[in-house]
PDB file of C-alpha atoms and ligand atoms in Angstrom:
ATOM      1  CA  UNK A1500      14.801 -81.650 -61.192  1.00  0.00           C
ATOM      2  CA  UNK A1501      12.683 -79.397 -59.075  1.00  0.00           C
ATOM      3  CA  UNK A1502      13.626 -76.089 -60.220  1.00  0.00           C
ATOM      4  CA  UNK A1503      11.951 -73.200 -58.796  1.00  0.00           C
ATOM      5  CA  UNK A1504      12.129 -68.586 -58.556  1.00  0.00           C
ATOM      6  CA  UNK A1505      11.487 -66.595 -55.630  1.00  0.00           C
ATOM      7  CA  UNK A1506      10.438 -63.792 -56.731  1.00  0.00           C
ATOM      8  CA  UNK A1507       9.399 -60.314 -54.991  1.00  0.00           C
ATOM      9  CA  UNK A1508       9.754 -56.547 -54.290  1.00  0.00           C
ATOM     10  CA  UNK A1509      13.581 -55.843 -52.202  1.00  0.00           C
ATOM     11  CA  UNK A1510      12.956 -56.672 -48.423  1.00  0.00           C
ATOM     12  CA  UNK A1511      10.043 -58.744 -49.479  1.00  0.00           C
ATOM     13  CA  UNK A1512      11.963 -62.262 -47.855  1.00  0.00           C
ATOM     14  CA  UNK A1513      13.737 -64.051 -50.607  1.00  0.00           C
ATOM     15  CA  UNK A1514      17.443 -64.316 -49.428  1.00  0.00           C
ATOM     16  CA  UNK A1515      16.009 -65.329 -46.190  1.00  0.00           C
ATOM     17  CA  UNK A1516      13.556 -67.689 -47.605  1.00  0.00           C
ATOM     18  CA  UNK A1517      15.942 -69.480 -49.583  1.00  0.00           C
ATOM     19  CA  UNK A1518      18.510 -70.451 -46.996  1.00  0.00           C
ATOM     20  CA  UNK A1519      15.716 -71.620 -44.815  1.00  0.00           C
ATOM     21  CA  UNK A1520      14.614 -73.860 -48.113  1.00  0.00           C
ATOM     22  CA  UNK A1521      17.994 -75.187 -49.694  1.00  0.00           C
ATOM     23  CA  UNK A1522      18.674 -76.479 -46.217  1.00  0.00           C
ATOM     24  CA  UNK A1523      14.516 -78.138 -45.917  1.00  0.00           C
ATOM     25  CA  UNK A1524      14.923 -79.436 -49.560  1.00  0.00           C
ATOM     26  CA  UNK A1525      18.887 -80.197 -50.597  1.00  0.00           C
ATOM     27  CA  UNK A1526      18.117 -77.559 -53.562  1.00  0.00           C
ATOM     28  CA  UNK A1527      21.759 -75.501 -54.800  1.00  0.00           C
ATOM     29  CA  UNK A1528      20.762 -71.639 -54.514  1.00  0.00           C
ATOM     30  CA  UNK A1529      22.022 -69.011 -57.427  1.00  0.00           C
ATOM     31  CA  UNK A1530      21.129 -65.112 -55.249  1.00  0.00           C
ATOM     32  CA  UNK A1531      22.471 -63.337 -58.453  1.00  0.00           C
ATOM     33  CA  UNK A1532      22.726 -60.291 -55.965  1.00  0.00           C
ATOM     34  CA  UNK A1533      25.163 -62.987 -53.632  1.00  0.00           C
ATOM     35  CA  UNK A1534      27.265 -63.650 -56.594  1.00  0.00           C
ATOM     36  CA  UNK A1535      27.221 -59.925 -58.541  1.00  0.00           C
ATOM     37  CA  UNK A1536      28.330 -59.310 -54.681  1.00  0.00           C
ATOM     38  CA  UNK A1537      31.048 -61.764 -54.355  1.00  0.00           C
ATOM     39  CA  UNK A1538      32.552 -60.300 -57.758  1.00  0.00           C
ATOM     40  CA  UNK A1539      32.559 -56.113 -56.482  1.00  0.00           C
ATOM     41  CA  UNK A1540      34.125 -57.775 -53.663  1.00  0.00           C
ATOM     42  CA  UNK A1541      36.795 -59.947 -55.653  1.00  0.00           C
ATOM     43  CA  UNK A1542      37.267 -56.628 -57.932  1.00  0.00           C
ATOM     44  CA  UNK A1543      37.185 -58.062 -61.446  1.00  0.00           C
ATOM     45  CA  UNK A1544      35.423 -55.952 -64.258  1.00  0.00           C
ATOM     46  CA  UNK A1545      31.932 -57.315 -64.138  1.00  0.00           C
ATOM     47  CA  UNK A1546      32.509 -56.400 -59.810  1.00  0.00           C
ATOM     48  CA  UNK A1547      33.624 -53.138 -61.206  1.00  0.00           C
ATOM     49  CA  UNK A1548      30.704 -53.209 -63.913  1.00  0.00           C
ATOM     50  CA  UNK A1549      27.682 -53.959 -61.665  1.00  0.00           C
ATOM     51  CA  UNK A1550      28.772 -51.886 -58.088  1.00  0.00           C
ATOM     52  CA  UNK A1551      27.919 -48.638 -60.521  1.00  0.00           C
ATOM     53  CA  UNK A1552      24.293 -49.875 -61.085  1.00  0.00           C
ATOM     54  CA  UNK A1553      24.199 -51.511 -57.496  1.00  0.00           C
ATOM     55  CA  UNK A1554      24.434 -48.640 -55.280  1.00  0.00           C
ATOM     56  CA  UNK A1555      22.256 -46.706 -57.322  1.00  0.00           C
ATOM     57  CA  UNK A1556      19.636 -49.614 -57.014  1.00  0.00           C
ATOM     58  CA  UNK A1557      19.581 -49.741 -61.191  1.00  0.00           C
ATOM     59  CA  UNK A1558      19.461 -53.522 -62.332  1.00  0.00           C
ATOM     60  CA  UNK A1559      23.052 -54.134 -63.365  1.00  0.00           C
ATOM     61  CA  UNK A1560      22.388 -54.960 -67.236  1.00  0.00           C
ATOM     62  CA  UNK A1561      21.097 -58.434 -68.369  1.00  0.00           C
ATOM     63  CA  UNK A1562      23.878 -59.763 -70.880  1.00  0.00           C
ATOM     64  CA  UNK A1563      26.118 -59.361 -67.879  1.00  0.00           C
ATOM     65  CA  UNK A1564      23.219 -61.065 -65.500  1.00  0.00           C
ATOM     66  CA  UNK A1565      22.162 -63.300 -68.153  1.00  0.00           C
ATOM     67  CA  UNK A1566      26.548 -64.151 -69.177  1.00  0.00           C
ATOM     68  CA  UNK A1567      26.819 -65.349 -65.245  1.00  0.00           C
ATOM     69  CA  UNK A1568      23.989 -66.954 -64.042  1.00  0.00           C
ATOM     70  CA  UNK A1569      25.182 -69.392 -68.218  1.00  0.00           C
ATOM     71  CA  UNK A1570      28.972 -70.014 -65.953  1.00  0.00           C
ATOM     72  CA  UNK A1571      26.921 -70.691 -62.764  1.00  0.00           C
ATOM     73  CA  UNK A1572      24.479 -73.594 -64.418  1.00  0.00           C
ATOM     74  CA  UNK A1573      27.147 -74.897 -66.921  1.00  0.00           C
ATOM     75  CA  UNK A1574      29.622 -75.998 -63.348  1.00  0.00           C
ATOM     76  CA  UNK A1575      26.218 -77.296 -62.114  1.00  0.00           C
ATOM     77  CA  UNK A1576      25.849 -81.199 -63.240  1.00  0.00           C
ATOM     78  CA  UNK A1577      24.926 -82.603 -59.778  1.00  0.00           C
ATOM     79  CA  UNK A1578      21.880 -80.746 -57.914  1.00  0.00           C
ATOM     80  CA  UNK A1579      18.577 -82.100 -57.192  1.00  0.00           C
ATOM     81  CA  UNK A1580      17.539 -78.537 -58.729  1.00  0.00           C
ATOM     82  CA  UNK A1581      17.957 -74.966 -57.851  1.00  0.00           C
ATOM     83  CA  UNK A1582      16.298 -72.098 -55.927  1.00  0.00           C
ATOM     84  CA  UNK A1583      16.553 -68.696 -58.167  1.00  0.00           C
ATOM     85  CA  UNK A1584      16.623 -65.891 -55.871  1.00  0.00           C
ATOM     86  CA  UNK A1585      16.655 -62.376 -57.032  1.00  0.00           C
ATOM     87  CA  UNK A1586      16.693 -63.831 -61.042  1.00  0.00           C
ATOM     88  CA  UNK A1587      15.182 -63.441 -63.193  1.00  0.00           C
ATOM     89  CA  UNK A1588      14.683 -59.715 -62.516  1.00  0.00           C
ATOM     90  CA  UNK A1589      13.298 -58.412 -65.942  1.00  0.00           C
ATOM     91  CA  UNK A1590      11.263 -60.628 -69.493  1.00  0.00           C
ATOM     92  CA  UNK A1591      15.117 -60.841 -70.963  1.00  0.00           C
ATOM     93  CA  UNK A1592      16.104 -62.385 -68.718  1.00  0.00           C
ATOM     94  CA  UNK A1593      12.911 -64.549 -68.419  1.00  0.00           C
ATOM     95  CA  UNK A1594      13.396 -65.695 -71.691  1.00  0.00           C
ATOM     96  CA  UNK A1595      17.249 -66.329 -71.317  1.00  0.00           C
ATOM     97  CA  UNK A1596      16.498 -68.324 -68.846  1.00  0.00           C
ATOM     98  CA  UNK A1597      14.310 -70.510 -70.531  1.00  0.00           C
ATOM     99  CA  UNK A1598      15.653 -70.777 -72.667  1.00  0.00           C
ATOM    100  CA  UNK A1599      19.252 -72.467 -70.161  1.00  0.00           C
ATOM    101  CA  UNK A1600      16.525 -74.530 -69.064  1.00  0.00           C
ATOM    102  CA  UNK A1601      15.258 -76.265 -72.097  1.00  0.00           C
ATOM    103  CA  UNK A1602      18.913 -77.062 -73.357  1.00  0.00           C
ATOM    104  CA  UNK A1603      18.855 -78.734 -69.753  1.00  0.00           C
ATOM    105  CA  UNK A1604      15.806 -79.929 -70.447  1.00  0.00           C
ATOM    106  CA  UNK A1605      14.325 -79.265 -66.544  1.00  0.00           C
ATOM    107  CA  UNK A1606      12.255 -76.637 -67.172  1.00  0.00           C
ATOM    108  CA  UNK A1607      10.981 -74.148 -63.742  1.00  0.00           C
ATOM    109  CA  UNK A1608       8.605 -76.089 -62.430  1.00  0.00           C
ATOM    110  CA  UNK A1609       7.429 -73.015 -59.972  1.00  0.00           C
ATOM    111  CA  UNK A1610       7.604 -68.874 -59.154  1.00  0.00           C
ATOM    112  CA  UNK A1611       6.424 -68.135 -55.844  1.00  0.00           C
ATOM    113  CA  UNK A1612       5.908 -64.154 -55.226  1.00  0.00           C
ATOM    114  CA  UNK A1613       6.191 -62.977 -51.759  1.00  0.00           C
ATOM    115  CA  UNK A1614       3.713 -59.897 -51.815  1.00  0.00           C
ATOM    116  CA  UNK A1615       4.752 -57.644 -48.850  1.00  0.00           C
ATOM    117  CA  UNK A1616       3.531 -53.109 -49.073  1.00  0.00           C
ATOM    118  CA  UNK A1617       6.573 -51.033 -49.728  1.00  0.00           C
ATOM    119  CA  UNK A1618       6.403 -49.156 -45.920  1.00  0.00           C
ATOM    120  CA  UNK A1619       7.110 -52.946 -44.124  1.00  0.00           C
ATOM    121  CA  UNK A1620       9.323 -52.743 -47.263  1.00  0.00           C
ATOM    122  CA  UNK A1621      11.543 -49.950 -46.377  1.00  0.00           C
ATOM    123  CA  UNK A1622      11.375 -50.859 -42.790  1.00  0.00           C
ATOM    124  CA  UNK A1623      13.004 -54.271 -43.240  1.00  0.00           C
ATOM    125  CA  UNK A1624      16.253 -52.887 -45.321  1.00  0.00           C
ATOM    126  CA  UNK A1625      16.459 -49.412 -43.842  1.00  0.00           C
ATOM    127  CA  UNK A1626      16.648 -52.173 -40.213  1.00  0.00           C
ATOM    128  CA  UNK A1627      19.083 -54.696 -42.517  1.00  0.00           C
ATOM    129  CA  UNK A1628      20.900 -51.539 -43.922  1.00  0.00           C
ATOM    130  CA  UNK A1629      22.088 -50.403 -40.501  1.00  0.00           C
ATOM    131  CA  UNK A1630      23.459 -53.321 -39.214  1.00  0.00           C
ATOM    132  CA  UNK A1631      25.183 -54.695 -43.089  1.00  0.00           C
ATOM    133  CA  UNK A1632      27.751 -53.295 -45.417  1.00  0.00           C
ATOM    134  CA  UNK A1633      25.326 -53.010 -47.889  1.00  0.00           C
ATOM    135  CA  UNK A1634      24.920 -49.844 -49.742  1.00  0.00           C
ATOM    136  CA  UNK A1635      21.545 -49.922 -51.017  1.00  0.00           C
ATOM    137  CA  UNK A1636      20.201 -50.276 -47.290  1.00  0.00           C
ATOM    138  CA  UNK A1637      21.587 -47.309 -45.904  1.00  0.00           C
ATOM    139  CA  UNK A1638      19.729 -44.554 -47.929  1.00  0.00           C
ATOM    140  CA  UNK A1639      15.631 -44.099 -47.770  1.00  0.00           C
ATOM    141  CA  UNK A1640      16.101 -42.652 -51.392  1.00  0.00           C
ATOM    142  CA  UNK A1641      17.992 -45.951 -52.681  1.00  0.00           C
ATOM    143  CA  UNK A1642      15.303 -47.808 -51.444  1.00  0.00           C
ATOM    144  CA  UNK A1643      12.762 -46.693 -53.157  1.00  0.00           C
ATOM    145  CA  UNK A1644      14.214 -46.419 -56.294  1.00  0.00           C
ATOM    146  CA  UNK A1645      15.071 -50.290 -56.081  1.00  0.00           C
ATOM    147  CA  UNK A1646      10.921 -50.435 -55.490  1.00  0.00           C
ATOM    148  CA  UNK A1647      10.509 -47.726 -58.061  1.00  0.00           C
ATOM    149  CA  UNK A1648      12.187 -50.055 -60.930  1.00  0.00           C
ATOM    150  CA  UNK A1649      11.033 -53.627 -58.893  1.00  0.00           C
ATOM    151  CA  UNK A1650       7.253 -52.451 -60.165  1.00  0.00           C
ATOM    152  CA  UNK A1651       8.850 -50.934 -63.704  1.00  0.00           C
ATOM    153  CA  UNK A1652      10.904 -53.540 -64.932  1.00  0.00           C
ATOM    154  CA  UNK A1653      10.714 -56.468 -62.886  1.00  0.00           C
ATOM    155  CA  UNK A1654       7.058 -56.835 -62.244  1.00  0.00           C
ATOM    156  CA  UNK A1655       5.788 -57.260 -65.321  1.00  0.00           C
ATOM    157  CA  UNK A1656       8.137 -61.636 -65.140  1.00  0.00           C
ATOM    158  CA  UNK A1657       4.763 -62.519 -62.699  1.00  0.00           C
ATOM    159  CA  UNK A1658       2.574 -62.351 -65.659  1.00  0.00           C
ATOM    160  CA  UNK A1659       5.435 -64.288 -67.697  1.00  0.00           C
ATOM    161  CA  UNK A1660       5.294 -67.303 -65.218  1.00  0.00           C
ATOM    162  CA  UNK A1661       1.156 -66.947 -64.863  1.00  0.00           C
ATOM    163  CA  UNK A1662       0.886 -67.258 -68.253  1.00  0.00           C
ATOM    164  CA  UNK A1663       3.243 -70.880 -67.960  1.00  0.00           C
ATOM    165  CA  UNK A1664       0.419 -71.880 -65.250  1.00  0.00           C
ATOM    166  CA  UNK A1665       3.869 -71.205 -63.130  1.00  0.00           C
ATOM    167  CA  UNK A1666       2.554 -68.513 -60.387  1.00  0.00           C
ATOM    168  CA  UNK A1667       1.867 -69.292 -56.615  1.00  0.00           C
ATOM    169  CA  UNK A1668       1.610 -65.680 -54.871  1.00  0.00           C
ATOM    170  CA  UNK A1669       2.776 -65.496 -51.525  1.00  0.00           C
ATOM    171  CA  UNK A1670       1.533 -62.702 -48.598  1.00  0.00           C
ATOM    172  CA  UNK A1671       5.062 -62.465 -46.799  1.00  0.00           C
ATOM    173  CA  UNK A1672       4.010 -60.018 -44.600  1.00  0.00           C
ATOM    174  CA  UNK A1673       3.640 -61.840 -41.105  1.00  0.00           C
ATOM    175  CA  UNK A1674       6.688 -63.440 -39.273  1.00  0.00           C
ATOM    176  CA  UNK A1675       9.874 -65.136 -40.852  1.00  0.00           C
ATOM    177  CA  UNK A1676       8.303 -68.632 -40.072  1.00  0.00           C
ATOM    178  CA  UNK A1677       4.765 -67.404 -40.351  1.00  0.00           C
ATOM    179  CA  UNK A1678       6.072 -67.231 -44.504  1.00  0.00           C
ATOM    180  CA  UNK A1679       8.040 -69.858 -44.547  1.00  0.00           C
ATOM    181  CA  UNK A1680       5.331 -72.427 -43.364  1.00  0.00           C
ATOM    182  CA  UNK A1681       3.108 -70.755 -46.838  1.00  0.00           C
ATOM    183  CA  UNK A1682       6.404 -71.908 -48.972  1.00  0.00           C
ATOM    184  CA  UNK A1683       6.815 -75.097 -47.356  1.00  0.00           C
ATOM    185  CA  UNK A1684       2.735 -76.180 -47.878  1.00  0.00           C
ATOM    186  CA  UNK A1685       2.872 -74.845 -51.861  1.00  0.00           C
ATOM    187  CA  UNK A1686       6.176 -77.094 -52.529  1.00  0.00           C
ATOM    188  CA  UNK A1687       5.203 -79.997 -50.679  1.00  0.00           C
ATOM    189  CA  UNK A1688       2.647 -80.371 -53.368  1.00  0.00           C
ATOM    190  CA  UNK A1689       5.356 -80.313 -56.479  1.00  0.00           C
ATOM    191  CA  UNK A1690       8.618 -81.577 -54.879  1.00  0.00           C
TER     192      UNK A1690
HETATM  193  P1  B4P B1297      19.299 -58.873 -54.389  1.00  0.00           P
HETATM  194  O1  B4P B1297      20.462 -59.002 -53.531  1.00  0.00           O
HETATM  195  O2  B4P B1297      18.648 -59.603 -54.529  1.00  0.00           O
HETATM  196  O3  B4P B1297      18.805 -58.750 -52.784  1.00  0.00           O
HETATM  197  P2  B4P B1297      16.968 -57.772 -52.488  1.00  0.00           P
HETATM  198  O4  B4P B1297      16.351 -57.759 -53.499  1.00  0.00           O
HETATM  199  O5  B4P B1297      17.524 -56.097 -51.856  1.00  0.00           O
HETATM  200  O6  B4P B1297      16.767 -58.605 -51.933  1.00  0.00           O
HETATM  201  P3  B4P B1297      17.387 -59.914 -50.277  1.00  0.00           P
HETATM  202  O7  B4P B1297      16.544 -61.207 -50.352  1.00  0.00           O
HETATM  203  O8  B4P B1297      19.085 -59.541 -50.169  1.00  0.00           O
HETATM  204  O9  B4P B1297      16.531 -59.849 -49.202  1.00  0.00           O
HETATM  205  P4  B4P B1297      15.550 -60.417 -47.552  1.00  0.00           P
HETATM  206  O10 B4P B1297      13.898 -59.678 -48.473  1.00  0.00           O
HETATM  207  O11 B4P B1297      15.539 -61.798 -48.213  1.00  0.00           O
HETATM  208  O12 B4P B1297      19.365 -56.775 -55.312  1.00  0.00           O
HETATM  209  C1  B4P B1297      20.972 -56.563 -54.869  1.00  0.00           C
HETATM  210  C2  B4P B1297      20.485 -55.049 -56.310  1.00  0.00           C
HETATM  211  O13 B4P B1297      21.466 -56.663 -56.724  1.00  0.00           O
HETATM  212  C3  B4P B1297      19.262 -54.974 -56.805  1.00  0.00           C
HETATM  213  O14 B4P B1297      19.156 -54.025 -56.752  1.00  0.00           O
HETATM  214  C4  B4P B1297      20.498 -55.547 -58.706  1.00  0.00           C
HETATM  215  O15 B4P B1297      20.666 -54.074 -58.751  1.00  0.00           O
HETATM  216  C5  B4P B1297      21.486 -56.486 -58.867  1.00  0.00           C
HETATM  217  N1  B4P B1297      20.629 -57.912 -59.031  1.00  0.00           N
HETATM  218  C6  B4P B1297      20.409 -58.731 -58.537  1.00  0.00           C
HETATM  219  N2  B4P B1297      20.426 -59.180 -58.760  1.00  0.00           N
HETATM  220  C7  B4P B1297      19.588 -58.727 -60.377  1.00  0.00           C
HETATM  221  C8  B4P B1297      19.128 -58.328 -62.516  1.00  0.00           C
HETATM  222  N3  B4P B1297      18.603 -60.504 -61.687  1.00  0.00           N
HETATM  223  N4  B4P B1297      19.615 -58.647 -62.516  1.00  0.00           N
HETATM  224  C9  B4P B1297      19.600 -56.791 -62.868  1.00  0.00           C
HETATM  225  N5  B4P B1297      20.193 -56.741 -61.441  1.00  0.00           N
HETATM  226  C10 B4P B1297      20.348 -57.661 -60.819  1.00  0.00           C
HETATM  227  O16 B4P B1297      15.803 -59.424 -46.868  1.00  0.00           O
HETATM  228  C11 B4P B1297      15.708 -58.426 -46.436  1.00  0.00           C
HETATM  229  C12 B4P B1297      15.667 -57.565 -44.953  1.00  0.00           C
HETATM  230  O17 B4P B1297      14.318 -58.286 -44.540  1.00  0.00           O
HETATM  231  C13 B4P B1297      16.325 -58.972 -43.609  1.00  0.00           C
HETATM  232  O18 B4P B1297      17.162 -57.882 -42.874  1.00  0.00           O
HETATM  233  C14 B4P B1297      15.932 -59.550 -43.551  1.00  0.00           C
HETATM  234  O19 B4P B1297      16.314 -60.673 -42.402  1.00  0.00           O
HETATM  235  C15 B4P B1297      14.578 -59.310 -43.118  1.00  0.00           C
HETATM  236  N6  B4P B1297      12.725 -60.233 -43.439  1.00  0.00           N
HETATM  237  C16 B4P B1297      13.264 -60.936 -44.752  1.00  0.00           C
HETATM  238  N7  B4P B1297      11.277 -61.968 -43.857  1.00  0.00           N
HETATM  239  C17 B4P B1297      11.284 -60.744 -43.114  1.00  0.00           C
HETATM  240  C18 B4P B1297       9.618 -61.531 -41.928  1.00  0.00           C
HETATM  241  N8  B4P B1297       8.950 -61.721 -43.318  1.00  0.00           N
HETATM  242  N9  B4P B1297      10.267 -60.430 -41.644  1.00  0.00           N
HETATM  243  C19 B4P B1297      10.775 -59.429 -41.177  1.00  0.00           C
HETATM  244  N10 B4P B1297      12.487 -59.116 -41.269  1.00  0.00           N
HETATM  245  C20 B4P B1297      12.030 -59.584 -42.594  1.00  0.00           C
END
């Protein structure tokens, strides 16, 4: 199984590139952001809890997200591989994912980490906020907090996979197609 993590700060292109990669490689896309937004839309208890954190630019608690991923993976038996988008975002989530995949004997093959400077991230997210209903993209203060949370809580996850020799850094400041080409080049070596 080709299990891959697409990693990077908010606005670095994870969701955008995941959509293109699943089309090319026929992989399953699991985005914790999308799953959480669906829970919010459905007004489930999980969604109501998550909304409080997401609208402030904070991470949703690990136990909530890990439980959600575990249920999603259990429901999946046929996939050729999974692109994890926006997960794991903490070391606790990374350890939990390793345990879940060890059980399935299908470990993470690669972490592709997108790098984009803070100003470009803020600009991209404000642009999306102007045309979408995502509350977390509509306020510059909240966007800056998400970037800070990424630096403090999420970026150590890259070191976790680097120690397993699975981290590949990708320049993410080019166009969507340029970044896609860089990702494909890395994937061709393991696919
Ligand atoms: P996510 O849904 O993961 O959202 P995101 O990090 O903001 O990035 P996304 O993938 O949507 O956007 P992209 O960069 O593709 O998380 C939202 C919130 O959910 C988190 O803040 C947190 O509260 C919660 N959450 C999710 N997962 C969690 C977890 N595991 N643990 C705890 N909490 C969790 O695109 C952004 C914009 O940039 C788009 O408009 C796109 O068109 C544009 N863009 C992309 N690439 C571009 C390029 N190369 N050039 C120009 N524009 C580009």
